[in-house]
mmCIF file of C-alpha atoms and ligand atoms in Angstrom:
data_model
loop_
_atom_site.group_PDB
_atom_site.id
_atom_site.type_symbol
_atom_site.label_atom_id
_atom_site.label_comp_id
_atom_site.label_asym_id
_atom_site.label_seq_id
_atom_site.Cartn_x
_atom_site.Cartn_y
_atom_site.Cartn_z
ATOM 1 C CA MET X 20 -44.516 -136.717 -79.163
ATOM 2 C CA PRO X 21 -42.940 -133.245 -78.662
ATOM 3 C CA LYS X 22 -40.075 -132.796 -76.235
ATOM 4 C CA PRO X 23 -41.233 -131.702 -72.756
ATOM 5 C CA ILE X 24 -40.807 -128.390 -70.987
ATOM 6 C CA TYR X 25 -38.568 -128.887 -67.964
ATOM 7 C CA VAL X 26 -39.918 -127.047 -64.892
ATOM 8 C CA LEU X 27 -37.260 -126.728 -62.210
ATOM 9 C CA ASN X 28 -37.808 -125.582 -58.638
ATOM 10 C CA GLY X 29 -35.072 -124.660 -56.202
ATOM 11 C CA PRO X 30 -34.530 -124.822 -52.453
ATOM 12 C CA ASN X 31 -37.391 -124.782 -49.958
ATOM 13 C CA LEU X 32 -40.097 -124.726 -52.611
ATOM 14 C CA ASN X 33 -41.079 -128.196 -51.345
ATOM 15 C CA LEU X 34 -42.472 -126.272 -48.331
ATOM 16 C CA LEU X 35 -45.014 -124.353 -50.388
ATOM 17 C CA GLY X 36 -48.435 -124.220 -48.785
ATOM 18 C CA GLN X 37 -47.040 -125.188 -45.387
ATOM 19 C CA ARG X 38 -45.354 -121.922 -44.316
ATOM 20 C CA GLU X 39 -45.492 -118.191 -45.136
ATOM 21 C CA PRO X 40 -48.831 -118.308 -47.041
ATOM 22 C CA GLU X 41 -48.954 -114.497 -46.851
ATOM 23 C CA VAL X 42 -45.885 -114.399 -49.135
ATOM 24 C CA TYR X 43 -46.191 -117.548 -51.260
ATOM 25 C CA GLY X 44 -49.913 -118.409 -51.130
ATOM 26 C CA HIS X 45 -51.712 -121.598 -50.103
ATOM 27 C CA ALA X 46 -50.946 -123.804 -53.110
ATOM 28 C CA THR X 47 -48.600 -126.732 -52.563
ATOM 29 C CA LEU X 48 -45.872 -127.681 -55.027
ATOM 30 C CA ASP X 49 -48.105 -130.553 -56.189
ATOM 31 C CA ASP X 50 -50.817 -127.982 -56.949
ATOM 32 C CA VAL X 51 -48.269 -125.976 -58.948
ATOM 33 C CA LYS X 52 -47.320 -129.106 -60.887
ATOM 34 C CA ASP X 53 -50.974 -129.884 -61.680
ATOM 35 C CA ARG X 54 -51.699 -126.348 -62.877
ATOM 36 C CA VAL X 55 -48.537 -126.214 -65.009
ATOM 37 C CA ALA X 56 -49.295 -129.627 -66.545
ATOM 38 C CA ALA X 57 -52.884 -128.579 -67.350
ATOM 39 C CA ARG X 58 -51.730 -125.358 -69.018
ATOM 40 C CA ALA X 59 -49.001 -127.154 -70.995
ATOM 41 C CA GLU X 60 -51.519 -129.803 -72.071
ATOM 42 C CA GLN X 61 -53.518 -127.054 -73.802
ATOM 43 C CA PHE X 62 -50.485 -126.577 -76.054
ATOM 44 C CA SER X 63 -49.950 -130.351 -76.389
ATOM 45 C CA LEU X 64 -46.696 -130.022 -74.478
ATOM 46 C CA PRO X 65 -45.679 -132.536 -71.814
ATOM 47 C CA ILE X 66 -43.764 -131.386 -68.734
ATOM 48 C CA GLU X 67 -41.034 -132.784 -66.506
ATOM 49 C CA PHE X 68 -41.396 -131.191 -63.060
ATOM 50 C CA TYR X 69 -38.558 -131.300 -60.521
ATOM 51 C CA GLN X 70 -37.609 -129.743 -57.180
ATOM 52 C CA SER X 71 -34.304 -129.893 -55.367
ATOM 53 C CA ASN X 72 -32.654 -128.227 -52.411
ATOM 54 C CA LYS X 73 -29.248 -128.924 -53.979
ATOM 55 C CA GLU X 74 -27.600 -126.521 -56.424
ATOM 56 C CA GLY X 75 -25.682 -129.310 -58.238
ATOM 57 C CA GLU X 76 -28.826 -131.323 -58.865
ATOM 58 C CA LEU X 77 -30.464 -128.283 -60.496
ATOM 59 C CA VAL X 78 -27.335 -127.860 -62.665
ATOM 60 C CA ASP X 79 -27.572 -131.552 -63.679
ATOM 61 C CA TRP X 80 -31.214 -131.150 -64.748
ATOM 62 C CA ILE X 81 -30.392 -128.006 -66.764
ATOM 63 C CA GLN X 82 -27.637 -129.928 -68.564
ATOM 64 C CA GLU X 83 -30.052 -132.794 -69.213
ATOM 65 C CA ALA X 84 -32.653 -130.349 -70.550
ATOM 66 C CA ARG X 85 -30.282 -129.280 -73.345
ATOM 67 C CA ALA X 86 -30.805 -132.634 -75.066
ATOM 68 C CA LYS X 87 -34.200 -133.693 -73.764
ATOM 69 C CA ALA X 88 -36.356 -130.549 -73.453
ATOM 70 C CA CYS X 89 -37.808 -127.976 -75.841
ATOM 71 C CA GLY X 90 -37.694 -125.253 -73.186
ATOM 72 C CA LEU X 91 -37.201 -124.630 -69.512
ATOM 73 C CA ILE X 92 -39.024 -122.797 -66.720
ATOM 74 C CA ILE X 93 -37.023 -122.190 -63.579
ATOM 75 C CA ASN X 94 -37.809 -120.871 -60.121
ATOM 76 C CA ALA X 95 -34.329 -121.135 -58.676
ATOM 77 C CA GLY X 96 -35.534 -119.977 -55.233
ATOM 78 C CA ALA X 97 -32.761 -118.353 -53.214
ATOM 79 C CA TYR X 98 -30.142 -119.574 -55.731
ATOM 80 C CA THR X 99 -31.574 -116.890 -58.032
ATOM 81 C CA HIS X 100 -29.658 -114.360 -55.955
ATOM 82 C CA THR X 101 -26.409 -116.303 -55.503
ATOM 83 C CA SER X 102 -25.700 -118.889 -58.169
ATOM 84 C CA VAL X 103 -23.171 -118.358 -60.948
ATOM 85 C CA ALA X 104 -23.245 -122.162 -61.436
ATOM 86 C CA ILE X 105 -26.928 -122.081 -62.414
ATOM 87 C CA LEU X 106 -26.308 -119.035 -64.647
ATOM 88 C CA ASP X 107 -23.480 -120.864 -66.465
ATOM 89 C CA ALA X 108 -25.611 -124.004 -66.902
ATOM 90 C CA LEU X 109 -28.478 -121.939 -68.361
ATOM 91 C CA LEU X 110 -26.124 -120.090 -70.716
ATOM 92 C CA ALA X 111 -24.920 -123.455 -72.014
ATOM 93 C CA ALA X 112 -28.397 -124.955 -72.276
ATOM 94 C CA ASP X 113 -29.192 -123.562 -75.718
ATOM 95 C CA ILE X 114 -32.988 -123.810 -75.257
ATOM 96 C CA PRO X 115 -35.358 -120.962 -74.306
ATOM 97 C CA CYS X 116 -35.604 -120.458 -70.568
ATOM 98 C CA VAL X 117 -38.105 -118.421 -68.527
ATOM 99 C CA GLU X 118 -37.326 -117.324 -64.959
ATOM 100 C CA VAL X 119 -40.328 -117.323 -62.634
ATOM 101 C CA HIS X 120 -41.032 -116.254 -59.076
ATOM 102 C CA LEU X 121 -44.192 -116.568 -57.028
ATOM 103 C CA SER X 122 -43.585 -113.312 -55.193
ATOM 104 C CA ASN X 123 -42.716 -109.898 -56.598
ATOM 105 C CA ILE X 124 -39.013 -109.967 -55.741
ATOM 106 C CA PHE X 125 -38.762 -106.201 -56.390
ATOM 107 C CA LYS X 126 -41.222 -105.407 -53.585
ATOM 108 C CA ARG X 127 -39.137 -107.381 -51.107
ATOM 109 C CA GLU X 128 -35.712 -107.082 -49.474
ATOM 110 C CA GLU X 129 -32.949 -105.409 -51.509
ATOM 111 C CA PHE X 130 -30.938 -108.640 -51.791
ATOM 112 C CA ARG X 131 -33.818 -110.238 -53.744
ATOM 113 C CA HIS X 132 -33.792 -107.473 -56.385
ATOM 114 C CA HIS X 133 -30.800 -108.921 -58.196
ATOM 115 C CA SER X 134 -30.984 -112.167 -60.147
ATOM 116 C CA TYR X 135 -27.846 -113.887 -61.404
ATOM 117 C CA ILE X 136 -29.848 -115.921 -63.901
ATOM 118 C CA SER X 137 -32.054 -113.363 -65.729
ATOM 119 C CA THR X 138 -29.447 -112.649 -68.410
ATOM 120 C CA ALA X 139 -29.644 -116.297 -69.528
ATOM 121 C CA CYS X 140 -33.449 -116.193 -69.824
ATOM 122 C CA VAL X 141 -35.758 -114.988 -72.591
ATOM 123 C CA GLY X 142 -37.976 -113.383 -69.933
ATOM 124 C CA VAL X 143 -38.809 -113.058 -66.245
ATOM 125 C CA ILE X 144 -42.272 -113.362 -64.662
ATOM 126 C CA CYS X 145 -42.782 -112.607 -60.975
ATOM 127 C CA GLY X 146 -45.424 -111.625 -58.485
ATOM 128 C CA PHE X 147 -48.441 -113.591 -59.698
ATOM 129 C CA GLY X 148 -48.191 -116.653 -57.452
ATOM 130 C CA VAL X 149 -48.831 -119.940 -59.289
ATOM 131 C CA LYS X 150 -50.073 -117.878 -62.234
ATOM 132 C CA SER X 151 -46.418 -116.842 -62.853
ATOM 133 C CA TYR X 152 -45.728 -120.458 -63.889
ATOM 134 C CA GLU X 153 -48.829 -120.644 -66.108
ATOM 135 C CA LEU X 154 -47.866 -117.384 -67.826
ATOM 136 C CA ALA X 155 -44.390 -118.803 -68.392
ATOM 137 C CA VAL X 156 -45.856 -121.900 -70.080
ATOM 138 C CA GLU X 157 -47.943 -119.653 -72.319
ATOM 139 C CA ALA X 158 -44.980 -117.423 -73.246
ATOM 140 C CA LEU X 159 -42.748 -120.397 -73.930
ATOM 141 C CA ALA X 160 -45.373 -122.218 -76.013
ATOM 142 C CA GLU X 161 -45.930 -119.100 -78.120
ATOM 143 C CA ARG X 162 -42.193 -118.685 -78.658
ATOM 144 C CA LEU X 163 -41.706 -122.324 -79.617
ATOM 145 C CA GLU X 164 -44.565 -122.153 -82.076
ATOM 146 C CA THR X 165 -43.053 -119.025 -83.664
ATOM 147 C CA LYS X 166 -39.719 -120.799 -83.997
ATOM 148 C CA ARG X 167 -41.338 -123.853 -85.607
ATOM 149 C CA GLY X 168 -43.185 -121.728 -88.171
HETATM 150 O O1 LIG L 212 -40.908 -115.763 -55.026
HETATM 151 C C1 LIG L 212 -40.279 -116.749 -55.350
HETATM 152 O O2 LIG L 212 -40.753 -117.650 -56.065
HETATM 153 C C2 LIG L 212 -38.857 -116.957 -54.815
HETATM 154 O O3 LIG L 212 -38.077 -117.555 -55.848
HETATM 155 C C3 LIG L 212 -38.993 -117.894 -53.638
HETATM 156 C C4 LIG L 212 -37.672 -118.122 -52.893
HETATM 157 C C5 LIG L 212 -37.013 -116.793 -52.560
HETATM 158 O O4 LIG L 212 -35.736 -117.019 -51.992
HETATM 159 C C6 LIG L 212 -36.861 -115.898 -53.782
HETATM 160 O O5 LIG L 212 -36.289 -114.672 -53.381
HETATM 161 C C7 LIG L 212 -38.191 -115.643 -54.426
HETATM 162 C C8 LIG L 212 -37.907 -118.888 -51.591
HETATM 163 C C9 LIG L 212 -38.652 -120.141 -51.744
HETATM 164 C C10 LIG L 212 -38.965 -120.665 -50.379
HETATM 165 O O6 LIG L 212 -40.274 -121.141 -50.389
HETATM 166 C C11 LIG L 212 -40.895 -121.306 -49.193
HETATM 167 C C12 LIG L 212 -42.201 -121.708 -49.247
HETATM 168 C C13 LIG L 212 -42.893 -121.875 -48.096
HETATM 169 C C14 LIG L 212 -42.291 -121.644 -46.868
HETATM 170 C C15 LIG L 212 -40.977 -121.242 -46.811
HETATM 171 C C16 LIG L 212 -40.274 -121.096 -47.986
#
């Protein structure tokens, strides 16, 4: 059994599908999980899917991922724009990480244009709704395969 991809979701993403559908779409976080799992399954990769409103809990999962995961996908929510703690955890993780966002953060307020965590990631995907996560699975799977070969 291959190691899973950890998929981490930050603050307020538990509210997906309940508020601001014009920005974040109608899918719930459970829908996101199902679509990510289905895409990962096509590459025979299991997933561990988590959401937390607490910065420290996200840091704990990133630390855990170092030993237990083959790669990591993270939508850090608003912590994207504030968290040196999440950046440091990702830099220490030593596994490929992809940053994702549902919305196109560059079309939004100025404060969303800067991400603290991008420099620790192999790539950033934003603006495609739930598809951003599926594209991240695809990119990660391709990269892992390349590494194996
Ligand atoms: O576009 C994204 O995925 C974001 O990471 C979402 C964050 C936001 O702070 C980032 O700038 C971009 C916010 C997630 C909050 O999600 C909600 C969902 C439904 C209703 C209210 C908030």
